[in-house]
Short mmCIF file of C-alpha atoms and ligand atoms in Angstrom, two decimals:
data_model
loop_
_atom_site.label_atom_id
_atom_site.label_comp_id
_atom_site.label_asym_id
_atom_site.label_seq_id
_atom_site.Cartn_x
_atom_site.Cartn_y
_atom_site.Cartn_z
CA UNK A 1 7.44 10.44 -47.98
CA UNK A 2 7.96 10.41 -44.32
CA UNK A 3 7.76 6.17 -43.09
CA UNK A 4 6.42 7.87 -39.54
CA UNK A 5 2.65 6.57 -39.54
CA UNK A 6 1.75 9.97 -37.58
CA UNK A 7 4.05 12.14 -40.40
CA UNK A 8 2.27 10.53 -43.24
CA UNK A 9 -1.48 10.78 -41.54
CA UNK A 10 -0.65 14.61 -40.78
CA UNK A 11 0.61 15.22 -44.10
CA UNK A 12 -2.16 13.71 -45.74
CA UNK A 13 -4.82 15.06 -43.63
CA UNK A 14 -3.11 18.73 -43.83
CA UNK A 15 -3.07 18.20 -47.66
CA UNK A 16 -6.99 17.51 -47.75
CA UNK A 17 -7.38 20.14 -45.39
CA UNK A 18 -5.75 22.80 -47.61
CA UNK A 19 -7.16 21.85 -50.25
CA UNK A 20 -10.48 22.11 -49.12
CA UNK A 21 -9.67 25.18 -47.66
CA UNK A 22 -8.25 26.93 -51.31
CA UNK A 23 -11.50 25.24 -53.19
CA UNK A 24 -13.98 26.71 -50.96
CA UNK A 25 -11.87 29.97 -50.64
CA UNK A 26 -11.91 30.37 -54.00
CA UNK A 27 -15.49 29.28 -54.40
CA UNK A 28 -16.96 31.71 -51.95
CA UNK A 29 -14.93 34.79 -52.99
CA UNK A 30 -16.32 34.31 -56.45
CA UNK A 31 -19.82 34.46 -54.90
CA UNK A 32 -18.96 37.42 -52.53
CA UNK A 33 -17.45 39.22 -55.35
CA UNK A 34 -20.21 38.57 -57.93
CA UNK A 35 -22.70 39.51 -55.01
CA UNK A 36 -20.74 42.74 -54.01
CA UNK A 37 -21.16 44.14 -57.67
CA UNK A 38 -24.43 43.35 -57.91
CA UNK A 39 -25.10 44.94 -55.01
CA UNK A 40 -23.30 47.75 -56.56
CA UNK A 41 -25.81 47.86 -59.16
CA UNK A 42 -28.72 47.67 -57.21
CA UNK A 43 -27.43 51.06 -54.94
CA UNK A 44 -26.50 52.83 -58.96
CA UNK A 45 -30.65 51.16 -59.82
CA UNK A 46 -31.91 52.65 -56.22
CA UNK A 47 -30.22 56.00 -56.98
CA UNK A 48 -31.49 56.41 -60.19
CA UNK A 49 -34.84 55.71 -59.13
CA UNK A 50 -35.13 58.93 -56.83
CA UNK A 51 -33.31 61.21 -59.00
CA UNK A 52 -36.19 59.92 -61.66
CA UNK A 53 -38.95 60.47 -59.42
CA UNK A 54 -37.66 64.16 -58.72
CA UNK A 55 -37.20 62.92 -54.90
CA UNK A 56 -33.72 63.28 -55.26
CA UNK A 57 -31.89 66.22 -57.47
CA UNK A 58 -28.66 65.47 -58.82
CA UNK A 59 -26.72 68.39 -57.71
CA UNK A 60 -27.64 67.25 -54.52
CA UNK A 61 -25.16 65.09 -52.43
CA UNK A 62 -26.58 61.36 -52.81
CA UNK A 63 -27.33 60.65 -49.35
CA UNK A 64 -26.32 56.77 -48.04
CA UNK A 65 -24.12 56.96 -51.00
CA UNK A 66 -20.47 56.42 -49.62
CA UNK A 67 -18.07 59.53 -50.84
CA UNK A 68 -15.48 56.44 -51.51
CA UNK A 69 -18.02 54.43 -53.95
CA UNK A 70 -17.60 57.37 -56.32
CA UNK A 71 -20.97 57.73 -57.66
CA UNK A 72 -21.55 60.20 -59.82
CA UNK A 73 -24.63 61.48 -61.78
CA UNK A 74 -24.43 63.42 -65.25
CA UNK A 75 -27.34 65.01 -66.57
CA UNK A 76 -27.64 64.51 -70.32
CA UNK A 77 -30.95 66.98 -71.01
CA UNK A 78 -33.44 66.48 -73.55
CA UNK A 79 -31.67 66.17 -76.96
CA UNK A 80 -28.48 64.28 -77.71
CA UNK A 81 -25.37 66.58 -77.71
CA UNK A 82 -23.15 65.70 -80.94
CA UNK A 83 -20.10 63.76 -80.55
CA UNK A 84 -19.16 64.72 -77.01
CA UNK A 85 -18.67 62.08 -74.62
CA UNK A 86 -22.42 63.44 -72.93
CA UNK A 87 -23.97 62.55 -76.30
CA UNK A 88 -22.43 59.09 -76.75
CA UNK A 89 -24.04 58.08 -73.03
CA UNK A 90 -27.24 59.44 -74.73
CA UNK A 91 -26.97 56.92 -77.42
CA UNK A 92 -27.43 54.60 -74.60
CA UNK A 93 -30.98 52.88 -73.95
CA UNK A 94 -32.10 53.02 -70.94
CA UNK A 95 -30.18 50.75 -67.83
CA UNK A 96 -27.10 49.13 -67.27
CA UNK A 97 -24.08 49.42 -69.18
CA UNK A 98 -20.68 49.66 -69.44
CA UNK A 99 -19.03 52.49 -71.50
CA UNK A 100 -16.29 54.90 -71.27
CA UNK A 101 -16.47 58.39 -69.57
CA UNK A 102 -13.53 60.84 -68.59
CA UNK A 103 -11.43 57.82 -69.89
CA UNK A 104 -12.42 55.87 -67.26
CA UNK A 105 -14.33 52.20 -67.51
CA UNK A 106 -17.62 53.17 -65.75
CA UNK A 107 -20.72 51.26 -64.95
CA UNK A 108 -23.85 53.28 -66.14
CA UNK A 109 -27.44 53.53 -65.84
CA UNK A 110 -29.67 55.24 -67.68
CA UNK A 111 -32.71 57.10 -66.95
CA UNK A 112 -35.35 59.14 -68.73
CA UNK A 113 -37.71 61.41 -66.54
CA UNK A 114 -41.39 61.90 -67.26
CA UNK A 115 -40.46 65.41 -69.12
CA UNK A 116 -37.96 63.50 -71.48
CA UNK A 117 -34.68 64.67 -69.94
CA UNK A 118 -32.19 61.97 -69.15
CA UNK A 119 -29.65 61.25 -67.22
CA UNK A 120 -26.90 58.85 -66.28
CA UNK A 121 -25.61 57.75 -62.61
CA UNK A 122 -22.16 56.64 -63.31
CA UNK A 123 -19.33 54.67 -61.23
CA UNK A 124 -15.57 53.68 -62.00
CA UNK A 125 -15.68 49.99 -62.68
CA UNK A 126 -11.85 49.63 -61.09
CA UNK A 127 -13.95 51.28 -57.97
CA UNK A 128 -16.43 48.85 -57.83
CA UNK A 129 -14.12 46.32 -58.48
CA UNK A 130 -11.91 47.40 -55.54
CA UNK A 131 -14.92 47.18 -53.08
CA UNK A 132 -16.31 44.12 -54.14
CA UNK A 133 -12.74 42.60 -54.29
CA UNK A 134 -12.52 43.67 -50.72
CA UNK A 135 -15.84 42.75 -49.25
CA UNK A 136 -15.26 39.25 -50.89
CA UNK A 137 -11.81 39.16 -49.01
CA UNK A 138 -13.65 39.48 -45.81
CA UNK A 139 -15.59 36.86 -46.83
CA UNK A 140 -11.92 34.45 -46.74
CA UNK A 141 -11.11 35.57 -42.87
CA UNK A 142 -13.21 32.56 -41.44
CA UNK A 143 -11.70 30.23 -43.76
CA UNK A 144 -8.09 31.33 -42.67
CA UNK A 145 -8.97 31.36 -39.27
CA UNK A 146 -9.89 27.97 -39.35
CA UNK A 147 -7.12 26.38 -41.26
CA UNK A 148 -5.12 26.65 -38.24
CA UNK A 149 -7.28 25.40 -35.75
CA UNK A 150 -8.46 22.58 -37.95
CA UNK A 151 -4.07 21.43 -38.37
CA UNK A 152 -4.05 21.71 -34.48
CA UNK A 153 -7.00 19.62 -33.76
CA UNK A 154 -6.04 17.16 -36.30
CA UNK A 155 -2.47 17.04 -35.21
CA UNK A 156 -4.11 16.37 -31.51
CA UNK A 157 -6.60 13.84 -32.47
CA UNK A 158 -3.40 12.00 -34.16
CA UNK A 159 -1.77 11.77 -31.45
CA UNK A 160 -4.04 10.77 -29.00
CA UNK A 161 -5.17 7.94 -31.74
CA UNK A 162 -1.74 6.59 -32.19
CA UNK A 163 -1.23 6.53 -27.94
CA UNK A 164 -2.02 2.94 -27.72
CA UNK A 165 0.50 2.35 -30.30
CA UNK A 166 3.07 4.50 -28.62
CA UNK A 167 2.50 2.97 -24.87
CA UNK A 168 2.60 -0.30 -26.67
CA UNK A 169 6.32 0.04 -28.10
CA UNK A 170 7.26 1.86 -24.24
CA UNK A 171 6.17 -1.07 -22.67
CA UNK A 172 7.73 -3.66 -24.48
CA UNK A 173 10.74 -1.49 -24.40
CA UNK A 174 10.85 -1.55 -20.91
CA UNK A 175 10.71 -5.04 -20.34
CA UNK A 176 13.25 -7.08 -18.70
CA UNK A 177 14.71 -9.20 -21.75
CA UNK A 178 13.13 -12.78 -20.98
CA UNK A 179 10.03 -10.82 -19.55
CA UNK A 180 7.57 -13.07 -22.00
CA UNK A 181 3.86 -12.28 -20.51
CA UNK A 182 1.43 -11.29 -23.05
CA UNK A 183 0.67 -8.22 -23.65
CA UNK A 184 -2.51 -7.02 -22.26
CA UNK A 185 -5.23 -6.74 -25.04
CA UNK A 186 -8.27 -5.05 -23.26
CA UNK A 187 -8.74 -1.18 -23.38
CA UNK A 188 -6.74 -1.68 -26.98
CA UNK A 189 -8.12 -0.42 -30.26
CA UNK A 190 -9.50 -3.08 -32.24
CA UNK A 191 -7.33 -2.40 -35.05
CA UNK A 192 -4.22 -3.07 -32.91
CA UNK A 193 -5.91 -6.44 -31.70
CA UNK A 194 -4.36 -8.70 -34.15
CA UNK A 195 -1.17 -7.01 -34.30
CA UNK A 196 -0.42 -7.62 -30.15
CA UNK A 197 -2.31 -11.25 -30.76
CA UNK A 198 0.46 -11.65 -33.27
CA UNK A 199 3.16 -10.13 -31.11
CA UNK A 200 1.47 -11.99 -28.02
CA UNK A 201 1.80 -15.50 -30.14
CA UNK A 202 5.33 -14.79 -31.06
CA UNK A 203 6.43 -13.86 -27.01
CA UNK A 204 4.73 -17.30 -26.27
CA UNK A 205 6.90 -19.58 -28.85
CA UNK A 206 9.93 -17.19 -27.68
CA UNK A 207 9.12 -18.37 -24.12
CA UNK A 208 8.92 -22.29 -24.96
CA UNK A 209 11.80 -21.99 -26.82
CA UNK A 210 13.27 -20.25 -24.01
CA UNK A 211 12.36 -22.84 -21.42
CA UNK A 212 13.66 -25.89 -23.53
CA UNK A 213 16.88 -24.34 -24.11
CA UNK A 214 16.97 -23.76 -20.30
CA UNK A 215 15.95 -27.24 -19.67
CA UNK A 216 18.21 -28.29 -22.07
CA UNK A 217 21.10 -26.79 -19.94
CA UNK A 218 20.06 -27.46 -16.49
CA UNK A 219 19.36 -31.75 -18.20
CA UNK A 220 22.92 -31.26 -19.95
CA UNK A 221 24.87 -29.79 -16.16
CA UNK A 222 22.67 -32.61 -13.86
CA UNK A 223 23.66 -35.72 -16.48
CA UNK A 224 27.68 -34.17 -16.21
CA UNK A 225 27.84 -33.53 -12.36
CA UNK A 226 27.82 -37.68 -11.93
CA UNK A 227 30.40 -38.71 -14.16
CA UNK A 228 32.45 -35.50 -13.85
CA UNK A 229 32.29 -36.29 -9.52
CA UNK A 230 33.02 -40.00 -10.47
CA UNK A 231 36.12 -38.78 -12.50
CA UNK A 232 37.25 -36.68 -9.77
CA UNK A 233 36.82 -39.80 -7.49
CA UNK A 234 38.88 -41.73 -9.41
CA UNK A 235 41.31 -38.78 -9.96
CA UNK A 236 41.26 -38.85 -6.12
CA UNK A 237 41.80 -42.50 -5.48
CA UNK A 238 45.18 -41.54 -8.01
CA UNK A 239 46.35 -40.38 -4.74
CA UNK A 240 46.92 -43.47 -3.01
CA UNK A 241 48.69 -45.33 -5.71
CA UNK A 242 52.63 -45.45 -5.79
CA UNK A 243 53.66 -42.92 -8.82
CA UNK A 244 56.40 -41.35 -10.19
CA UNK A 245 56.74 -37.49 -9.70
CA UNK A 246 55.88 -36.68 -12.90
CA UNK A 247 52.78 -39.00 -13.12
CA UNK A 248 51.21 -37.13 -9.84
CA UNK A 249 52.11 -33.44 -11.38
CA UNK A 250 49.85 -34.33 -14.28
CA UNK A 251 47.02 -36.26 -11.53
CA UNK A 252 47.17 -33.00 -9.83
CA UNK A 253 46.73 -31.14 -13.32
CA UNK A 254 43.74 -33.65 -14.07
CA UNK A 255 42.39 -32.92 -11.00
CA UNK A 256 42.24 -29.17 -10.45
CA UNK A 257 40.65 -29.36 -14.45
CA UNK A 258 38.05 -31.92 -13.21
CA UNK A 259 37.42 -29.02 -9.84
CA UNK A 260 36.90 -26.36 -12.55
CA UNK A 261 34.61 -27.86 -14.86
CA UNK A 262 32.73 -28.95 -11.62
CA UNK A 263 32.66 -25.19 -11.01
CA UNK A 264 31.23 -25.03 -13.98
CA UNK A 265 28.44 -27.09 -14.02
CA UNK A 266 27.19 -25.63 -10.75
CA UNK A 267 27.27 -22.59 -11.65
CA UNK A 268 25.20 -23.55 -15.06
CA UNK A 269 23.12 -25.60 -12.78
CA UNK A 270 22.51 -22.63 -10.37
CA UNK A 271 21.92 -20.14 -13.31
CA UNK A 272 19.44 -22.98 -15.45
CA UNK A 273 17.90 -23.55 -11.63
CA UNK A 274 17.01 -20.16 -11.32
CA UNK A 275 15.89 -19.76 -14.85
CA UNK A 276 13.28 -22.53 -14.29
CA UNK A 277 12.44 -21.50 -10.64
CA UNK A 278 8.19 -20.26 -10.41
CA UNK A 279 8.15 -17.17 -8.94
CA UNK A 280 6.03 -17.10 -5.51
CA UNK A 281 7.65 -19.36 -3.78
CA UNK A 282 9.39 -16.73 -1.35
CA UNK A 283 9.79 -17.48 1.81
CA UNK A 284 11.53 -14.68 5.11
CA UNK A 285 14.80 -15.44 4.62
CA UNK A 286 17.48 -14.25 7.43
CA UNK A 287 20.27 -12.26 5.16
CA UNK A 288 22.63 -11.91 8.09
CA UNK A 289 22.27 -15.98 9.33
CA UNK A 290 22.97 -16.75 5.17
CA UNK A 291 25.78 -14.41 5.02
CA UNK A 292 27.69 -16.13 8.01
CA UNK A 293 26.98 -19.18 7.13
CA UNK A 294 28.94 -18.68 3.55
CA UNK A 295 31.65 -16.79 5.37
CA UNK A 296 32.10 -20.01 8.04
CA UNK A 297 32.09 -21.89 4.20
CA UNK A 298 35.26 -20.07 3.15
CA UNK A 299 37.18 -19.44 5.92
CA UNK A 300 39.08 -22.35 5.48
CA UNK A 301 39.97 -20.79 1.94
CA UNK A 302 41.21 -17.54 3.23
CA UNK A 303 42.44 -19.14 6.08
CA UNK A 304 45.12 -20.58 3.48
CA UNK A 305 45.36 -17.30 1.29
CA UNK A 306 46.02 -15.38 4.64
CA UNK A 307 42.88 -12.72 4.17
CA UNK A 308 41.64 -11.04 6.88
CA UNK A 309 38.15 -11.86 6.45
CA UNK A 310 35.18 -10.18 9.03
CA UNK A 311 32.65 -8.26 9.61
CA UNK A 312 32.60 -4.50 9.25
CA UNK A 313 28.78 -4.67 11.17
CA UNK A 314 26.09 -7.11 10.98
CA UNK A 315 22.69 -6.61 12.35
CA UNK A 316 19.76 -9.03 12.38
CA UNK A 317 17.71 -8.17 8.87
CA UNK A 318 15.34 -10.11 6.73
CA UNK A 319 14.84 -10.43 3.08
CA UNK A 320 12.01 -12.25 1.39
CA UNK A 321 13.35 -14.99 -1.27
CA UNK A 322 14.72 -18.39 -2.19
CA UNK A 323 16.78 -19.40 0.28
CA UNK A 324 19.37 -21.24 -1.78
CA UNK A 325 19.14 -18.47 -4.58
CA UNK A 326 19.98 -16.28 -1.70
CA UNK A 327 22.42 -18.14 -0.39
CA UNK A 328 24.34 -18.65 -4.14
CA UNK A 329 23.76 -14.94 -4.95
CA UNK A 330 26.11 -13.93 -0.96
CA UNK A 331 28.27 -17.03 -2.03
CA UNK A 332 29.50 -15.54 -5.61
CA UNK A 333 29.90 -12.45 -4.14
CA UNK A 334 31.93 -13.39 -1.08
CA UNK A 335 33.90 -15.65 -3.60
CA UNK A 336 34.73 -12.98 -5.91
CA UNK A 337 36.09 -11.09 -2.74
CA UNK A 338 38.11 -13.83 -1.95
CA UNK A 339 39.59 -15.12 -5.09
CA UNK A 340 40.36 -11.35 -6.28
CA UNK A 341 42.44 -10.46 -2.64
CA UNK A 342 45.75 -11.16 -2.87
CA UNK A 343 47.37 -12.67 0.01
CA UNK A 344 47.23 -11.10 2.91
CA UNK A 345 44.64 -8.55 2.09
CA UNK A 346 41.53 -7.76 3.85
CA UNK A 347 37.37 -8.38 2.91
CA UNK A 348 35.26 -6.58 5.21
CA UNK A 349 31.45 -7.59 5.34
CA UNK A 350 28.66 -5.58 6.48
CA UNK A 351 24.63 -6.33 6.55
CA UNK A 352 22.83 -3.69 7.97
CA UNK A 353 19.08 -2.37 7.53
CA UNK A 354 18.76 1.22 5.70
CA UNK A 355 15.23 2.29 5.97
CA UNK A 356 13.18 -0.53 4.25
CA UNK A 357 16.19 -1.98 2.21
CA UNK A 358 18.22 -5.02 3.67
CA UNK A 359 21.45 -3.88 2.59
CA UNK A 360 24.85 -6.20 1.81
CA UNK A 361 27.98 -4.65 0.87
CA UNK A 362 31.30 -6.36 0.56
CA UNK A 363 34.55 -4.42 0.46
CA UNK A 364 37.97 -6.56 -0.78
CA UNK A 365 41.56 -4.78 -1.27
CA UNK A 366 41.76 -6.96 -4.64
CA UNK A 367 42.35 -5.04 -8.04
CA UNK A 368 39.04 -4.14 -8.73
CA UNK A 369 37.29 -3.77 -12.10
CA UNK A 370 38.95 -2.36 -14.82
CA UNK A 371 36.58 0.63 -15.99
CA UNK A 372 36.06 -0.38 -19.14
CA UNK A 373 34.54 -3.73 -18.26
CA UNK A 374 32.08 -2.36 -15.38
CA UNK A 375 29.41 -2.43 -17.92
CA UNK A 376 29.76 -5.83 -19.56
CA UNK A 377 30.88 -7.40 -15.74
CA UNK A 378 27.11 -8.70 -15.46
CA UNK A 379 27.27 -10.52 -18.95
CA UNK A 380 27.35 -14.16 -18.98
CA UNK A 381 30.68 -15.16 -19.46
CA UNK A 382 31.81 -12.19 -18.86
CA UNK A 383 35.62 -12.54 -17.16
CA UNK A 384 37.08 -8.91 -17.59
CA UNK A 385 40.16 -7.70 -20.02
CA UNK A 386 42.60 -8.89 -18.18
CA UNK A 387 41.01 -12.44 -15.84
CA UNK A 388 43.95 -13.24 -13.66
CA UNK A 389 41.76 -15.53 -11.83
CA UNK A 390 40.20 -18.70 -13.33
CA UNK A 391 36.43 -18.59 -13.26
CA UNK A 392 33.43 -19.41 -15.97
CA UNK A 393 32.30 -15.37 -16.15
CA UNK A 394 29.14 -16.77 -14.84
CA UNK A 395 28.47 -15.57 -11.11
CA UNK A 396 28.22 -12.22 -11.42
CA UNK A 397 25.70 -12.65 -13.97
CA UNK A 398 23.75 -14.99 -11.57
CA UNK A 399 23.57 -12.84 -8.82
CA UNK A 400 22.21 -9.93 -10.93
CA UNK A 401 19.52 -12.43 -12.06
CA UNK A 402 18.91 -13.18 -8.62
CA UNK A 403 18.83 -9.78 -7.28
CA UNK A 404 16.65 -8.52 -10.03
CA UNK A 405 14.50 -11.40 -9.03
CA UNK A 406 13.90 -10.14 -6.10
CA UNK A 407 13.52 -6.41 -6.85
CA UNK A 408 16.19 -5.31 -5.57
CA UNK A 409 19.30 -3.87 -6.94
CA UNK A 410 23.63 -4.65 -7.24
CA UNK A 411 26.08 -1.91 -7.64
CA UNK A 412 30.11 -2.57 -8.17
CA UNK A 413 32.08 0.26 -7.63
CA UNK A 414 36.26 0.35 -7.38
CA UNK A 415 37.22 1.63 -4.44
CA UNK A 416 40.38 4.03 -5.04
CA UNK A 417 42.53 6.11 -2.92
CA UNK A 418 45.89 6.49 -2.24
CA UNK A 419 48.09 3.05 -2.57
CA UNK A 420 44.42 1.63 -1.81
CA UNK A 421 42.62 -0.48 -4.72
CA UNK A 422 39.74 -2.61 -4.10
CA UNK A 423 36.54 -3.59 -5.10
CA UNK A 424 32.49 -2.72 -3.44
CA UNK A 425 29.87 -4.99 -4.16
CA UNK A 426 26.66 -3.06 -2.96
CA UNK A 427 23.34 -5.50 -2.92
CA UNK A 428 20.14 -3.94 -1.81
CA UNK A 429 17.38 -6.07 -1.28
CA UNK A 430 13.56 -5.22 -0.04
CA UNK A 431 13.40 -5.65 3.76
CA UNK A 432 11.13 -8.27 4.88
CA UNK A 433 9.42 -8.20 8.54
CA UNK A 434 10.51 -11.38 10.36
CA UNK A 435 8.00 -11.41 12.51
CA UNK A 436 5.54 -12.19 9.58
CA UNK A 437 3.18 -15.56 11.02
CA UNK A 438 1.85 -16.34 7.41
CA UNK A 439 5.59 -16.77 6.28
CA UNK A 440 7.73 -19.91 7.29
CA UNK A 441 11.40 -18.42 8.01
CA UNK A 442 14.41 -20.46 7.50
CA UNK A 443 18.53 -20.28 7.98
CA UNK A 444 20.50 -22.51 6.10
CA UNK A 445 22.89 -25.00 7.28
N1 LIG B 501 36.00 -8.66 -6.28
C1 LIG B 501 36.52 -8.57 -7.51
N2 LIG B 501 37.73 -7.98 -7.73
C2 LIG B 501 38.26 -7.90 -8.96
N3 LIG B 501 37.66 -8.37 -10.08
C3 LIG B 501 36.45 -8.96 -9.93
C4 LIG B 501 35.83 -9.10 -8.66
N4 LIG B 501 34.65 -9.73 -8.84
C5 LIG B 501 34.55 -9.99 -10.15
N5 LIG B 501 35.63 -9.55 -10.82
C6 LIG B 501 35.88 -9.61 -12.27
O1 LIG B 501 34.65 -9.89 -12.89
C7 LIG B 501 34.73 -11.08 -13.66
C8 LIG B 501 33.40 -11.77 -13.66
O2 LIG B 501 33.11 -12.23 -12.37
P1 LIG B 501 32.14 -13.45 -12.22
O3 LIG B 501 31.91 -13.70 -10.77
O4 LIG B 501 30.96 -13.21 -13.06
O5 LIG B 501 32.93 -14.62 -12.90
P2 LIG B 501 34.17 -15.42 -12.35
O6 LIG B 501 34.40 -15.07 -10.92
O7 LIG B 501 35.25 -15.22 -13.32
O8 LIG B 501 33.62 -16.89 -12.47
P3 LIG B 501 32.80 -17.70 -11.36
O9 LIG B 501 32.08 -16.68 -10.53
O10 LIG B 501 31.90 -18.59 -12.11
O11 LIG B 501 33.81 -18.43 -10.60
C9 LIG B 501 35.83 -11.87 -13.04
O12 LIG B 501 36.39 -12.75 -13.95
C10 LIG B 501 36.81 -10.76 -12.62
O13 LIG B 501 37.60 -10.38 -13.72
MG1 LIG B 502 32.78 -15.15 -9.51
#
């Protein structure tokens, strides 16, 4: 049996339907058929009652009588005729019978007249049989017909029952993953009602669960950021104490780990931050005074590396967000650019406005993505195949959740061509009007 709800209602219902269909099939052809010979009779009773009244004679051709129906009449005259087949119908009492005649099954009736002659109307009983077998056919068409119609109507009011269920599973299919608001229960068939209460229930201790773990995180990076910056501190103060070379090799070791599990934290911090962020509290935010801003924050870095870092074009453009989110979202980017250039390679920025999108792209000659990985490169954790760089995996992953956030989009595309490699970060954001009085704008730094 099919485990498709829909399969096994059809089947059933088609089942019952057929079944019907065959009982009262058979039921009213019986009737039809039975009613067809009797009718039968009453033409063979109707015919023998003019040729017994003299109305009628039987040489004459039987008028109403249909040539087909093979009526016949055989006069038997006064006296019984011996042994012929004549005098056996004579033996006969008047009415209906059945008896043989020319071989043939017939149905007979028997008549005497007023002067004592008699006489028999006769037909073929596979004749009769044949038209009552075909008038009770007839009888089946309407049935057939509406076998059909009755599948097609069933099959429709199926699926127009089970739509609920079917727009329920496409809308918790596409929600975002740690999309937990109920489900809506109005304009729902009561007998789904307890199964989206249940699913609703279940989405709610998800959520909690959700936001302790997330709490958990953001508690666990806060509580290491103090020691972890004392630690560097004193990894710092290492610096001004007199030790021998191979004591300060391992301070700087100690110190670069301490700078990378700060890294760390942050960016746990920044993804747990935006995790437990309420929605609504967006504010204009200028994309091209936050993407400067990050680019004055790492031009010391490339600076060092010897990347030409600028801008391809930048044009005054709004978005409407989080400031910092916004902010950490360019920053990640910009960062990957720069780590991922090798020395003395180029990052071109551009911000521009393309119709109502506010629109950040950032081009780098680094390796780009292997092709394989472009899927997975928004995974937490994620670091590609082959991470040359070091990095926690984790800012990529908070920049989608940022950008999604904000309903717009991020694209990463290689950028190939001949002895030309790279990598294009693509971020398209909703446009905001800065001009907006009810919103409070705001630049960072
Ligand atoms: N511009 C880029 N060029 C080449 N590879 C990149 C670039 N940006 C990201 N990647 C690849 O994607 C991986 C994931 O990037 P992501 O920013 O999520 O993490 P990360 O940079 O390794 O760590 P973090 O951002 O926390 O420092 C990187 O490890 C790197 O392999
Ligand atoms: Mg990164």
């Amino acid at each position: 049996m099919t485990s498709s709800l829909r399969g096994r209602l059809f089947v059933g219902l088609t089942a019952v339907i057929l079944l019907a269909g065959c009982i009262s099939g058979a039921f009213s052809y019986l009737w039809a058929f039975d009613e067809a010979i009797e009718m039968q009779d009453s033409v063979l009773i109707q015919v023998g009652s003019l040729l017994q009244s003299g109305s009628v004679k039987s040489d004459q051709t039987l008028r109403g009588v249909d040539a087909d129906a093979e009526v016949d009449v055989v006069e038997l005259g006064t006296a019984p005729r011996g042994r012929t087949e004549e005098g056996q119908l004579w033996s006969l009492q008047d009415g209906l019978h059945v008896a043989s005649f020319t071989d043939r099954s017939m149905r007979v009736l028997l008549r005497t007249r007023l002067d004592g002659s008699r006489f028999a109307v006769l037909q073929p009983t596979d004749v009769r049989d044949d038209i009552a077998g075909n008038m009770a056919l007839r009888t089946l068409l309407p049935i057939t017909a509406l076998i059909p119609c009755l599948l097609l109507v069933t099959a429709l009011v199926i699926a127009r029952s089970l739509r609920p269920m079917v727009r329920l599973a496409g809308d918790l299919d596409s929600r975002r993953v740690d999309d937990m608001t109920p489900l809506p229960l109005a304009a729902t068939p009561s007998e789904l009602q307890p199964f989206i209460a249940s699913i609703n229930g279940l989405l709610q201790r998800m959520k909690l669960l959700m936001d302790q773990q997330r709490r958990f995180v953001a508690d666990a990076a806060h509580e290491l950021r103090t020691p972890i910056t004392a630690l560097g501190l004193q990894a710092e103060n290492l610096d001004s104490v007199d030790l021998p070379e191979s004591a300060r090799e391992r301070v700087a070791a100690l110190k670069e780990g301490m700078a990378r599990t700060k890294h760390l934290l942050e960016q746990l911090l920044a993804l747990a931050r935006h995790e437990a962020a309420p929605s609504g509290d967006a504010v204009v935010v200028p994309l091209d005074r936050i993407v400067k801003d990050v680019v004055a924050d790492v031009l010391p870095e490339t600076a060092r590396k010897g990347i030409d870092l600028g801008f391809e074009l930048i044009e005054p453009i709004a978005t409407a967000g989080e400031p910092v989110m916004i902010a950490t979202m360019v920053r990640n980017l910009i960062d990957n650019a720069v780590r991922f250039t090798p020395p003395g390679g180029r990052v071109d920025i551009g911000v521009l406005r393309e119709g109502s999108e506010a629109v950040l792209q950032i081009e780098d000659t680094g390796p780009g993505v292997a092709p394989d990985d472009i899927d997975r490169i928004f995974e937490p954790f994620f670091r590609g195949s082959r991470p040359t760089e070091d990095g926690t995996g984790l800012g990529l992953s908070i920049v989608k959740r940022i950008v999604d956030r904000l309903g717009g989009s991020v694209v990463l595309e290689n950028i190939s061509g001949p002895a030309l490699t790279g990598l294009r970060a693509i971020v398209r954001l909703p446009a905001a009007n800065s001009c907006s009085a009810s919103i409070r704008t705001h630049a960072t730094g």
